[in-house]
Short mmCIF file of C-alpha atoms (C1' of nucleotides) in Angstrom, two decimals:
data_model
loop_
_atom_site.label_atom_id
_atom_site.label_comp_id
_atom_site.label_asym_id
_atom_site.label_seq_id
_atom_site.Cartn_x
_atom_site.Cartn_y
_atom_site.Cartn_z
CA UNK A 1 21.88 22.70 -17.00
CA UNK A 2 21.27 20.16 -14.61
CA UNK A 3 17.58 19.76 -13.14
CA UNK A 4 17.81 17.54 -10.05
CA UNK A 5 14.98 15.75 -8.42
CA UNK A 6 16.12 14.99 -4.84
CA UNK A 7 12.81 13.24 -3.76
CA UNK A 8 12.20 11.32 -7.21
CA UNK A 9 12.09 8.15 -7.15
CA UNK A 10 14.99 7.99 -9.63
CA UNK A 11 18.49 7.72 -7.96
CA UNK A 12 20.35 10.95 -8.38
CA UNK A 13 23.31 9.75 -9.61
CA UNK A 14 21.50 8.49 -13.12
CA UNK A 15 19.62 11.40 -12.95
CA UNK A 16 23.03 13.42 -13.29
CA UNK A 17 24.47 10.98 -16.05
CA UNK A 18 21.66 11.22 -18.54
CA UNK A 19 21.65 14.63 -17.72
CA UNK A 20 25.24 15.55 -18.48
CA UNK A 21 24.28 13.01 -21.80
CA UNK A 22 21.44 15.00 -22.74
CA UNK A 23 23.46 18.10 -22.34
CA UNK A 24 26.23 16.07 -25.22
CA UNK A 25 23.39 15.09 -27.66
CA UNK A 26 22.08 18.91 -27.22
CA UNK A 27 25.32 20.32 -28.11
CA UNK A 28 25.34 22.27 -25.38
CA UNK A 29 28.05 19.67 -24.20
CA UNK A 30 30.67 19.75 -27.30
CA UNK A 31 33.27 17.24 -27.75
CA UNK A 32 36.46 17.76 -25.60
CA UNK A 33 34.62 20.60 -23.81
CA UNK A 34 35.44 20.33 -20.00
CA UNK A 35 32.77 18.61 -17.48
CA UNK A 36 31.69 21.01 -14.88
CA UNK A 37 34.19 19.78 -11.52
CA UNK A 38 32.78 17.22 -9.25
CA UNK A 39 33.04 19.77 -6.62
CA UNK A 40 31.19 22.61 -8.93
CA UNK A 41 28.66 19.92 -9.31
CA UNK A 42 28.47 19.32 -6.14
CA UNK A 43 27.85 23.07 -4.67
CA UNK A 44 25.51 24.22 -7.38
CA UNK A 45 23.05 21.12 -7.10
CA UNK A 46 23.55 20.73 -3.14
CA UNK A 47 24.31 17.53 -3.83
CA UNK A 48 27.23 15.21 -2.24
CA UNK A 49 30.31 14.94 -4.06
CA UNK A 50 30.57 10.94 -3.62
CA UNK A 51 27.43 10.95 -5.60
CA UNK A 52 28.69 13.11 -8.61
CA UNK A 53 32.10 10.96 -8.58
CA UNK A 54 29.99 7.90 -8.85
CA UNK A 55 28.12 9.27 -12.27
CA UNK A 56 31.28 10.38 -13.26
CA UNK A 57 32.98 6.99 -12.82
CA UNK A 58 29.94 5.63 -14.80
CA UNK A 59 30.12 8.01 -17.45
CA UNK A 60 33.90 7.41 -17.89
CA UNK A 61 33.54 3.95 -17.93
CA UNK A 62 30.85 4.64 -20.82
CA UNK A 63 33.16 6.35 -22.48
CA UNK A 64 31.24 9.14 -22.81
CA UNK A 65 33.60 11.70 -20.75
CA UNK A 66 37.36 11.05 -19.43
CA UNK A 67 38.33 12.12 -16.40
CA UNK A 68 42.24 13.15 -15.87
CA UNK A 69 43.07 13.56 -11.78
CA UNK A 70 44.15 17.08 -11.26
CA UNK A 71 42.98 18.04 -14.60
CA UNK A 72 39.52 17.93 -14.81
CA UNK A 73 36.88 15.74 -16.93
CA UNK A 74 35.99 16.33 -20.76
CA UNK A 75 33.26 14.57 -23.01
CA UNK A 76 35.03 12.44 -25.06
CA UNK A 77 35.57 12.44 -28.86
CA UNK A 78 33.02 10.23 -30.20
CA UNK A 79 30.90 10.51 -27.10
CA UNK A 80 27.99 11.64 -29.26
CA UNK A 81 27.87 8.48 -31.59
CA UNK A 82 28.32 6.17 -28.93
CA UNK A 83 25.69 7.88 -26.52
CA UNK A 84 23.42 7.60 -29.41
CA UNK A 85 24.25 4.23 -30.28
CA UNK A 86 23.84 2.93 -26.75
CA UNK A 87 20.40 4.72 -26.70
CA UNK A 88 18.91 2.23 -29.32
CA UNK A 89 18.88 -0.23 -26.53
CA UNK A 90 15.56 1.90 -25.39
CA UNK A 91 14.27 0.63 -27.80
CA UNK A 92 13.46 -3.08 -26.50
CA UNK A 93 12.00 -0.32 -23.53
CA UNK A 94 9.20 0.88 -25.86
CA UNK A 95 8.81 -2.29 -27.27
CA UNK A 96 7.92 -3.30 -23.28
CA UNK A 97 5.88 -0.82 -22.67
CA UNK A 98 3.58 -1.40 -25.86
CA UNK A 99 3.04 -4.75 -24.86
CA UNK A 100 1.86 -3.93 -21.96
CA UNK A 101 -0.11 -0.98 -23.11
CA UNK A 102 -1.67 -3.58 -25.33
CA UNK A 103 -2.55 -6.51 -23.56
CA UNK A 104 -4.52 -3.23 -21.40
CA UNK A 105 -6.25 -2.24 -24.90
CA UNK A 106 -5.13 0.19 -25.53
CA UNK A 107 -5.05 0.66 -29.38
CA UNK A 108 -2.54 0.98 -31.69
CA UNK A 109 -3.48 4.39 -33.49
CA UNK A 110 -3.42 5.95 -29.76
CA UNK A 111 -0.02 4.56 -29.68
CA UNK A 112 0.87 5.63 -32.58
CA UNK A 113 -0.42 8.88 -31.90
CA UNK A 114 1.14 9.77 -28.83
CA UNK A 115 4.50 8.91 -30.31
CA UNK A 116 3.81 11.05 -33.13
CA UNK A 117 2.84 14.39 -31.17
CA UNK A 118 5.89 13.67 -29.32
CA UNK A 119 8.04 13.86 -32.30
CA UNK A 120 6.25 16.93 -33.07
CA UNK A 121 7.48 18.80 -29.78
CA UNK A 122 10.23 21.32 -30.31
CA UNK A 123 13.44 20.75 -28.91
CA UNK A 124 13.19 22.22 -25.80
CA UNK B 1 0.14 -19.67 -14.00
CA UNK B 2 3.09 -17.43 -13.01
CA UNK B 3 6.88 -17.34 -13.98
CA UNK B 4 9.08 -15.39 -11.40
CA UNK B 5 12.54 -14.58 -12.19
CA UNK B 6 13.86 -14.54 -8.69
CA UNK B 7 18.02 -13.30 -9.62
CA UNK B 8 16.84 -10.58 -12.04
CA UNK B 9 16.61 -6.96 -10.99
CA UNK B 10 12.94 -6.64 -10.69
CA UNK B 11 12.01 -7.28 -7.11
CA UNK B 12 10.09 -10.32 -7.04
CA UNK B 13 7.08 -9.03 -4.91
CA UNK B 14 6.22 -6.57 -8.01
CA UNK B 15 6.86 -9.84 -11.09
CA UNK B 16 3.71 -11.24 -8.45
CA UNK B 17 1.51 -8.13 -8.51
CA UNK B 18 1.91 -8.01 -12.41
CA UNK B 19 1.85 -11.95 -12.98
CA UNK B 20 -1.28 -12.07 -11.30
CA UNK B 21 -2.86 -8.47 -12.92
CA UNK B 22 -1.63 -10.41 -16.46
CA UNK B 23 -3.79 -13.21 -15.75
CA UNK B 24 -6.76 -11.44 -15.07
CA UNK B 25 -6.24 -9.17 -18.00
CA UNK B 26 -5.74 -12.61 -19.88
CA UNK B 27 -8.96 -13.97 -18.63
CA UNK B 28 -7.15 -16.47 -16.99
CA UNK B 29 -8.10 -15.57 -13.83
CA UNK B 30 -11.85 -14.33 -13.70
CA UNK B 31 -13.67 -11.78 -11.84
CA UNK B 32 -14.84 -13.64 -8.70
CA UNK B 33 -12.36 -16.29 -9.12
CA UNK B 34 -10.01 -17.90 -6.41
CA UNK B 35 -6.91 -16.47 -6.15
CA UNK B 36 -4.13 -19.05 -5.10
CA UNK B 37 -3.87 -18.93 -1.64
CA UNK B 38 -0.73 -17.49 -0.40
CA UNK B 39 0.71 -20.38 0.77
CA UNK B 40 0.12 -22.52 -2.46
CA UNK B 41 1.72 -19.76 -4.11
CA UNK B 42 4.71 -20.05 -1.85
CA UNK B 43 5.68 -23.42 -2.26
CA UNK B 44 4.71 -23.75 -6.27
CA UNK B 45 7.03 -20.59 -6.28
CA UNK B 46 9.29 -21.71 -4.26
CA UNK B 47 8.50 -17.86 -2.53
CA UNK B 48 8.99 -17.23 0.89
CA UNK B 49 5.38 -16.62 2.02
CA UNK B 50 6.09 -12.83 3.73
CA UNK B 51 6.57 -11.82 -0.25
CA UNK B 52 4.04 -13.40 -1.78
CA UNK B 53 2.05 -11.67 1.44
CA UNK B 54 3.38 -7.93 0.06
CA UNK B 55 2.48 -8.75 -3.44
CA UNK B 56 -1.30 -9.54 -1.97
CA UNK B 57 -1.67 -6.61 0.20
CA UNK B 58 -0.80 -4.33 -2.74
CA UNK B 59 -3.33 -6.29 -5.18
CA UNK B 60 -5.75 -5.60 -2.75
CA UNK B 61 -4.94 -2.32 -2.09
CA UNK B 62 -5.18 -1.38 -5.75
CA UNK B 63 -8.68 -3.60 -5.72
CA UNK B 64 -7.40 -6.30 -8.44
CA UNK B 65 -7.98 -8.90 -5.74
CA UNK B 66 -10.01 -8.93 -2.12
CA UNK B 67 -8.26 -10.60 0.85
CA UNK B 68 -10.61 -12.15 3.17
CA UNK B 69 -8.47 -13.66 6.62
CA UNK B 70 -10.27 -17.14 7.28
CA UNK B 71 -11.44 -17.08 3.44
CA UNK B 72 -9.07 -17.01 0.68
CA UNK B 73 -8.19 -13.93 -1.92
CA UNK B 74 -10.28 -13.27 -4.62
CA UNK B 75 -10.58 -11.48 -7.99
CA UNK B 76 -12.50 -7.88 -7.39
CA UNK B 77 -15.72 -7.65 -9.49
CA UNK B 78 -14.28 -4.32 -11.76
CA UNK B 79 -10.59 -5.66 -11.23
CA UNK B 80 -10.00 -6.04 -15.09
CA UNK B 81 -11.34 -2.33 -15.60
CA UNK B 82 -9.47 -0.77 -12.94
CA UNK B 83 -6.27 -2.72 -14.03
CA UNK B 84 -6.75 -1.69 -17.64
CA UNK B 85 -7.05 2.22 -16.36
CA UNK B 86 -4.27 1.79 -14.59
CA UNK B 87 -2.29 0.62 -17.04
CA UNK B 88 -3.18 3.93 -19.46
CA UNK B 89 -0.55 5.31 -16.60
CA UNK B 90 2.00 3.60 -18.80
CA UNK B 91 1.41 6.08 -21.95
CA UNK B 92 3.58 8.15 -20.20
CA UNK B 93 6.46 6.00 -19.99
CA UNK B 94 6.08 5.20 -23.86
CA UNK B 95 6.23 9.01 -24.27
CA UNK B 96 9.28 9.57 -21.95
CA UNK B 97 10.79 6.60 -23.69
CA UNK B 98 10.31 7.88 -27.41
CA UNK B 99 11.31 11.11 -26.12
CA UNK B 100 14.72 9.59 -25.23
CA UNK B 101 14.75 7.86 -28.34
CA UNK B 102 14.33 10.72 -30.29
CA UNK B 103 16.90 12.94 -29.03
CA UNK B 104 19.05 9.83 -29.37
CA UNK B 105 18.15 10.32 -33.15
CA UNK B 106 16.09 7.08 -33.83
CA UNK B 107 13.55 8.40 -36.84
CA UNK B 108 9.70 8.30 -36.26
CA UNK B 109 9.25 5.39 -38.86
CA UNK B 110 12.09 3.42 -36.59
CA UNK B 111 9.88 3.78 -33.39
CA UNK B 112 6.08 3.45 -35.64
CA UNK B 113 7.78 0.08 -36.94
CA UNK B 114 8.33 -1.39 -33.46
CA UNK B 115 5.26 -1.24 -32.54
CA UNK B 116 3.77 -1.79 -35.22
CA UNK B 117 5.51 -5.54 -35.08
CA UNK B 118 4.38 -5.48 -31.17
CA UNK B 119 0.68 -5.16 -32.12
CA UNK B 120 1.02 -7.90 -34.91
CA UNK B 121 2.93 -10.26 -32.72
CA UNK B 122 0.42 -13.31 -31.45
CA UNK B 123 -1.50 -13.44 -27.73
CA UNK B 124 0.79 -15.72 -26.15
CA UNK C 1 6.91 11.40 20.15
CA UNK C 2 5.07 7.77 19.46
CA UNK C 3 3.61 5.90 22.06
CA UNK C 4 3.13 2.51 21.11
CA UNK C 5 1.24 -0.11 22.46
CA UNK C 6 2.85 -3.43 22.07
CA UNK C 7 0.27 -5.53 23.58
CA UNK C 8 -3.08 -3.73 22.39
CA UNK C 9 -4.94 -5.40 19.61
CA UNK C 10 -4.32 -2.13 17.15
CA UNK C 11 -1.38 -3.25 14.89
CA UNK C 12 1.99 -1.92 15.90
CA UNK C 13 2.27 -0.22 12.21
CA UNK C 14 -0.83 0.99 12.39
CA UNK C 15 -0.41 2.91 15.68
CA UNK C 16 3.06 4.33 13.88
CA UNK C 17 1.23 5.29 11.09
CA UNK C 18 -1.76 7.08 13.75
CA UNK C 19 0.98 8.34 15.57
CA UNK C 20 3.25 10.28 12.47
CA UNK C 21 -0.27 11.68 11.52
CA UNK C 22 -0.87 12.82 14.33
CA UNK C 23 2.71 14.51 15.01
CA UNK C 24 2.19 16.62 11.62
CA UNK C 25 -1.67 17.15 11.91
CA UNK C 26 -0.53 18.82 15.67
CA UNK C 27 2.86 20.52 13.79
CA UNK C 28 5.30 18.67 15.85
CA UNK C 29 6.51 17.40 12.04
CA UNK C 30 6.46 19.74 9.86
CA UNK C 31 6.74 19.51 6.12
CA UNK C 32 9.79 19.35 5.02
CA UNK C 33 10.42 17.73 7.92
CA UNK C 34 12.79 14.65 8.11
CA UNK C 35 11.25 11.73 9.82
CA UNK C 36 13.15 9.21 12.23
CA UNK C 37 14.77 6.70 10.18
CA UNK C 38 13.42 3.34 10.42
CA UNK C 39 16.25 2.57 12.07
CA UNK C 40 16.18 5.13 15.15
CA UNK C 41 12.80 4.32 15.25
CA UNK C 42 13.39 0.78 15.73
CA UNK C 43 15.76 1.33 18.26
CA UNK C 44 13.53 4.12 20.51
CA UNK C 45 10.57 1.92 20.00
CA UNK C 46 11.67 -1.72 20.33
CA UNK C 47 10.45 -2.75 17.62
CA UNK C 48 11.60 -4.63 14.44
CA UNK C 49 12.91 -2.28 11.59
CA UNK C 50 10.27 -4.44 9.46
CA UNK C 51 7.17 -3.60 11.00
CA UNK C 52 8.65 0.45 10.97
CA UNK C 53 9.32 0.05 7.04
CA UNK C 54 5.93 -1.50 6.94
CA UNK C 55 4.25 1.98 8.29
CA UNK C 56 6.73 4.00 6.62
CA UNK C 57 5.46 2.08 3.09
CA UNK C 58 2.04 2.70 4.05
CA UNK C 59 2.51 6.81 5.12
CA UNK C 60 4.47 7.45 1.60
CA UNK C 61 1.74 5.32 -0.20
CA UNK C 62 -0.77 7.87 1.52
CA UNK C 63 1.18 10.92 0.68
CA UNK C 64 2.17 11.99 3.95
CA UNK C 65 5.69 11.24 3.92
CA UNK C 66 8.18 10.72 1.18
CA UNK C 67 10.85 8.11 1.25
CA UNK C 68 13.89 8.68 -0.33
CA UNK C 69 16.64 5.54 -0.10
CA UNK C 70 19.87 6.35 1.17
CA UNK C 71 18.53 9.95 2.07
CA UNK C 72 15.86 9.19 4.38
CA UNK C 73 12.03 9.70 4.97
CA UNK C 74 10.71 13.63 4.87
CA UNK C 75 7.49 14.89 5.62
CA UNK C 76 5.69 15.55 2.60
CA UNK C 77 4.48 19.08 1.22
CA UNK C 78 0.70 19.02 1.46
CA UNK C 79 0.62 16.43 3.61
CA UNK C 80 -1.41 17.95 6.32
CA UNK C 81 -4.74 19.03 3.70
CA UNK C 82 -3.67 15.42 2.68
CA UNK C 83 -4.04 14.01 5.73
CA UNK C 84 -6.93 15.87 6.45
CA UNK C 85 -9.41 15.08 3.53
CA UNK C 86 -8.50 11.58 4.56
CA UNK C 87 -9.46 11.93 7.91
CA UNK C 88 -13.10 13.60 6.94
CA UNK C 89 -13.98 9.60 6.20
CA UNK C 90 -13.78 9.01 9.41
CA UNK C 91 -17.21 11.15 9.84
CA UNK C 92 -18.50 7.52 8.10
CA UNK C 93 -17.54 6.15 11.02
CA UNK C 94 -19.21 8.13 13.42
CA UNK C 95 -22.42 8.09 11.40
CA UNK C 96 -22.35 4.25 11.80
CA UNK C 97 -21.53 4.12 15.66
CA UNK C 98 -24.21 7.13 15.68
CA UNK C 99 -26.49 4.76 14.36
CA UNK C 100 -25.91 1.87 16.90
CA UNK C 101 -26.12 4.24 19.80
CA UNK C 102 -29.58 5.69 18.46
CA UNK C 103 -30.80 2.05 18.19
CA UNK C 104 -29.53 1.36 21.83
CA UNK C 105 -31.88 4.01 22.55
CA UNK C 106 -29.10 6.64 23.47
CA UNK C 107 -30.52 10.30 23.70
CA UNK C 108 -29.49 12.43 20.70
CA UNK C 109 -28.79 14.77 23.84
CA UNK C 110 -26.47 12.29 25.05
CA UNK C 111 -24.70 12.05 21.94
CA UNK C 112 -24.15 16.02 21.70
CA UNK C 113 -23.18 16.41 25.08
CA UNK C 114 -20.59 13.69 24.69
CA UNK C 115 -18.73 15.21 21.13
CA UNK C 116 -19.11 18.89 23.25
CA UNK C 117 -17.15 17.49 25.81
CA UNK C 118 -14.74 16.45 23.64
CA UNK C 119 -14.46 19.82 22.05
CA UNK C 120 -14.15 21.32 25.20
CA UNK C 121 -11.05 19.21 26.19
CA UNK C 122 -7.78 20.80 25.69
CA UNK C 123 -5.17 19.93 23.25
CA UNK C 124 -2.53 17.76 24.42
CA UNK D 1 -33.10 -11.30 8.43
CA UNK D 2 -29.49 -11.06 8.04
CA UNK D 3 -27.82 -9.29 5.63
CA UNK D 4 -23.90 -10.42 5.91
CA UNK D 5 -20.80 -9.24 3.58
CA UNK D 6 -18.76 -11.97 2.68
CA UNK D 7 -15.75 -9.59 1.43
CA UNK D 8 -15.97 -6.88 3.95
CA UNK D 9 -13.15 -6.63 6.55
CA UNK D 10 -15.83 -7.36 9.66
CA UNK D 11 -15.32 -11.13 10.24
CA UNK D 12 -18.63 -13.22 9.38
CA UNK D 13 -18.93 -14.30 13.10
CA UNK D 14 -19.43 -10.43 14.61
CA UNK D 15 -21.79 -9.21 11.68
CA UNK D 16 -24.22 -12.54 12.56
CA UNK D 17 -23.94 -11.23 16.43
CA UNK D 18 -24.57 -7.65 15.45
CA UNK D 19 -27.28 -8.51 12.82
CA UNK D 20 -29.15 -11.02 15.50
CA UNK D 21 -28.91 -8.16 18.26
CA UNK D 22 -30.09 -6.12 16.07
CA UNK D 23 -33.09 -7.60 15.52
CA UNK D 24 -33.55 -8.17 18.66
CA UNK D 25 -33.54 -4.38 19.55
CA UNK D 26 -36.11 -3.90 16.91
CA UNK D 27 -38.55 -6.51 18.31
CA UNK D 28 -37.93 -8.42 14.72
CA UNK D 29 -36.84 -10.91 17.65
CA UNK D 30 -38.89 -11.44 20.82
CA UNK D 31 -37.64 -12.37 24.27
CA UNK D 32 -38.31 -16.26 24.25
CA UNK D 33 -38.74 -16.36 20.67
CA UNK D 34 -36.55 -19.29 18.51
CA UNK D 35 -33.74 -18.13 16.66
CA UNK D 36 -32.96 -19.74 13.95
CA UNK D 37 -31.16 -22.77 14.15
CA UNK D 38 -26.93 -23.38 13.59
CA UNK D 39 -28.30 -25.16 10.24
CA UNK D 40 -31.23 -23.12 8.97
CA UNK D 41 -29.16 -20.24 9.37
CA UNK D 42 -25.57 -22.02 7.33
CA UNK D 43 -27.80 -23.13 4.74
CA UNK D 44 -29.60 -19.94 4.37
CA UNK D 45 -27.10 -17.47 4.06
CA UNK D 46 -24.36 -19.78 2.86
CA UNK D 47 -21.56 -19.70 5.64
CA UNK D 48 -19.96 -22.48 7.34
CA UNK D 49 -22.00 -23.97 10.72
CA UNK D 50 -18.69 -23.48 12.95
CA UNK D 51 -18.89 -19.61 12.04
CA UNK D 52 -22.75 -19.92 12.61
CA UNK D 53 -21.62 -22.09 16.49
CA UNK D 54 -19.27 -19.85 17.22
CA UNK D 55 -21.33 -16.13 16.85
CA UNK D 56 -23.93 -18.08 19.11
CA UNK D 57 -21.99 -19.25 21.57
CA UNK D 58 -20.98 -15.61 22.24
CA UNK D 59 -24.52 -14.66 22.08
CA UNK D 60 -24.94 -16.87 24.86
CA UNK D 61 -22.11 -15.47 26.39
CA UNK D 62 -23.67 -12.16 26.19
CA UNK D 63 -27.21 -13.44 27.70
CA UNK D 64 -28.43 -12.50 24.37
CA UNK D 65 -29.56 -15.77 24.04
CA UNK D 66 -29.68 -19.18 25.37
CA UNK D 67 -29.05 -22.18 23.37
CA UNK D 68 -30.19 -25.33 24.86
CA UNK D 69 -28.47 -28.87 22.96
CA UNK D 70 -31.42 -30.50 20.65
CA UNK D 71 -33.83 -27.82 21.17
CA UNK D 72 -32.37 -25.18 19.86
CA UNK D 73 -31.17 -21.14 20.59
CA UNK D 74 -34.07 -19.00 21.94
CA UNK D 75 -33.80 -14.90 23.07
CA UNK D 76 -33.15 -14.48 26.56
CA UNK D 77 -35.67 -12.93 29.18
CA UNK D 78 -33.87 -9.50 29.84
CA UNK D 79 -31.84 -9.71 26.33
CA UNK D 80 -33.00 -6.13 25.38
CA UNK D 81 -32.06 -4.09 28.25
CA UNK D 82 -28.73 -5.95 28.34
CA UNK D 83 -27.97 -5.77 24.79
CA UNK D 84 -28.51 -2.04 25.85
CA UNK D 85 -26.85 -1.30 28.61
CA UNK D 86 -23.07 -3.21 26.83
CA UNK D 87 -24.29 -0.95 23.16
CA UNK D 88 -23.67 2.05 25.78
CA UNK D 89 -19.74 1.42 25.52
CA UNK D 90 -19.82 2.70 22.04
CA UNK D 91 -20.05 5.89 23.32
CA UNK D 92 -16.36 5.27 23.91
CA UNK D 93 -16.21 4.40 20.45
CA UNK D 94 -17.67 7.79 19.37
CA UNK D 95 -15.57 9.90 21.54
CA UNK D 96 -12.12 8.29 20.27
CA UNK D 97 -13.53 9.14 16.56
CA UNK D 98 -15.02 12.68 17.87
CA UNK D 99 -11.33 13.30 18.90
CA UNK D 100 -9.81 12.30 15.45
CA UNK D 101 -12.22 14.45 13.76
CA UNK D 102 -11.38 17.43 15.90
CA UNK D 103 -7.56 17.20 15.28
CA UNK D 104 -8.54 17.35 11.79
CA UNK D 105 -9.75 20.45 11.56
CA UNK D 106 -13.43 19.47 11.54
CA UNK D 107 -15.98 21.25 13.33
CA UNK D 108 -18.01 21.16 16.28
CA UNK D 109 -20.96 21.95 13.85
CA UNK D 110 -20.44 19.53 11.68
CA UNK D 111 -20.30 16.87 13.98
CA UNK D 112 -23.49 17.82 15.15
CA UNK D 113 -25.33 18.33 12.00
CA UNK D 114 -23.97 14.72 11.22
CA UNK D 115 -25.69 13.49 14.46
CA UNK D 116 -28.56 14.78 14.20
CA UNK D 117 -28.95 13.15 10.49
CA UNK D 118 -28.48 10.14 11.46
CA UNK D 119 -31.31 10.72 14.67
CA UNK D 120 -33.50 12.22 11.72
CA UNK D 121 -33.51 9.24 9.16
CA UNK D 122 -36.51 6.68 9.46
CA UNK D 123 -36.02 3.42 11.29
CA UNK D 124 -35.42 0.65 9.08
"C1'" DG E 1 24.73 6.54 7.49
"C1'" DT E 2 19.70 5.48 4.67
"C1'" DG E 3 15.17 2.99 2.64
"C1'" DG E 4 13.78 -1.06 0.71
"C1'" DT E 5 13.80 -6.86 -0.33
"C1'" DC E 6 13.95 -11.08 1.65
"C1'" DT E 7 13.88 -15.34 4.11
"C1'" DA E 8 12.96 -18.05 8.41
"C1'" DG E 9 10.01 -18.89 10.96
"C1'" DA E 10 6.43 -18.18 15.27
"C1'" DC E 11 1.97 -16.56 16.18
"C1'" DC E 12 -2.89 -15.20 15.86
"C1'" DA E 13 -7.83 -15.03 14.68
"C1'" DC E 14 -10.94 -16.28 11.38
"C1'" DA E 15 -13.23 -20.03 8.58
"C1'" DG F 1 -7.54 -24.79 5.90
"C1'" DT F 2 -7.00 -19.16 5.29
"C1'" DG F 3 -4.81 -14.03 5.33
"C1'" DG F 4 -2.46 -10.91 8.34
"C1'" DT F 5 1.31 -9.27 11.92
"C1'" DC F 6 5.72 -9.72 13.95
"C1'" DT F 7 10.61 -10.68 15.34
"C1'" DA F 8 15.39 -12.07 13.84
"C1'" DG F 9 18.67 -11.07 10.45
"C1'" DA F 10 20.80 -11.04 6.20
"C1'" DC F 11 21.83 -8.05 2.22
"C1'" DC F 12 21.70 -4.67 -1.55
"C1'" DA F 13 21.52 -0.41 -3.64
"C1'" DC F 14 22.30 4.68 -2.75
"C1'" DA F 15 24.23 9.19 -0.83
#
DNA sequence: GTGGTCTAGACCACA
DNA sequence: GTGGTCTAGACCACA
């Protein structure tokens, strides 16, 4: 369910956060569903439980999951919409990247083409 | 010529690298021009010379400038094209961001609009 | 594992880079192996951690090792071949030196003999 | 007569030293001949006179030229032989480079071929 | 624990 | 003056 690149530059805990949220957006994890326990993920991914814990804490803080001591963690009601709202913030990232590409002389057509292609890709 | 945010999350030396390359792209620094000396920038930006040095080392390695001990640093011939080529790599970043936005349900129209706006912005 | 001459003319960080790559070529450090941590080397060699850091940064950039904050540094898969490829560049150095020796009247026989001797030396 | 790379990594004063000695070895400058004055070289090469001066001082120290205040500098009698003797020291450099290439898996044949080629090159 | 960034300050060779 | 190297020491996020 989750693919982690242990040697990448993106922190592992961030990869976990994004991975869980991706699963929620894709409907693989539905609202109310149980999320794998910290221990479970730790073992299956071969990653330090503290790192998983850190990711879950952040997911909880964001309102994507809710963790109940002794019972486990669950996808929060309303998680999908809240994740989507936060994701819109990435429009700023897109804008920044586009600016840099513009300055490097990349044409608007090329950018538009790139984005079109992404939208034509099949959902994994 | 350079604006540095000392307290932002982006490392200072990276801001310097990008700032110098931006100036080269904008033609403010032309090929062959002398780049401000390490000490000069250090004083004018209020930043430790070691940090400037680190940025210049990377700029040299990238082929954007050439540093000669005892003489100074200069914009390398061919710097503009090499910076542009490297910048194209950001198309991957754009693609990634677009994928995330797509998954978050943002429409293709909205993305296209965002990019169009960037290309309509006046050059600073 | 590493022998450093602190007072030689070759910069310490370069000696570290070459020393680590030599260990990789000799198979003392195998692909995937953990490389000594910055602090570890710093202590064992009696060298400032910043200097080790500088060497590791370059080794990372070259693709010989991969450094992950919080986890450590590791010999990269494919490091051996990439080090070998880069080393071939020294053929140019050899050519240059040979030219100078030729100009100084040293005979081809003498050069050939010198090189033969090197290849007869036992591996350390 | 002299070609200087102002942006190379080799110090300018070293390039001058080697350039003058090459001219002596090639017989372009014969023993007893006047060497261009510091001022002359400074102007024709567009290089700071102090840098030329430094090179000439070293050439004098080595016994390749002899500088007489007010009269100029001349190729010393015996310069050719003394330059040749010193140049043999480069055999050590060759040995070191050969060792590194050997470790990188370059074959003895390839090295021998490289050197043969150099000896077949026409004198410039 | 790990690597990464930054400052302060010294010292060097080169131009 | 210039860039380059190095030390000492602090602080950070990440695992």
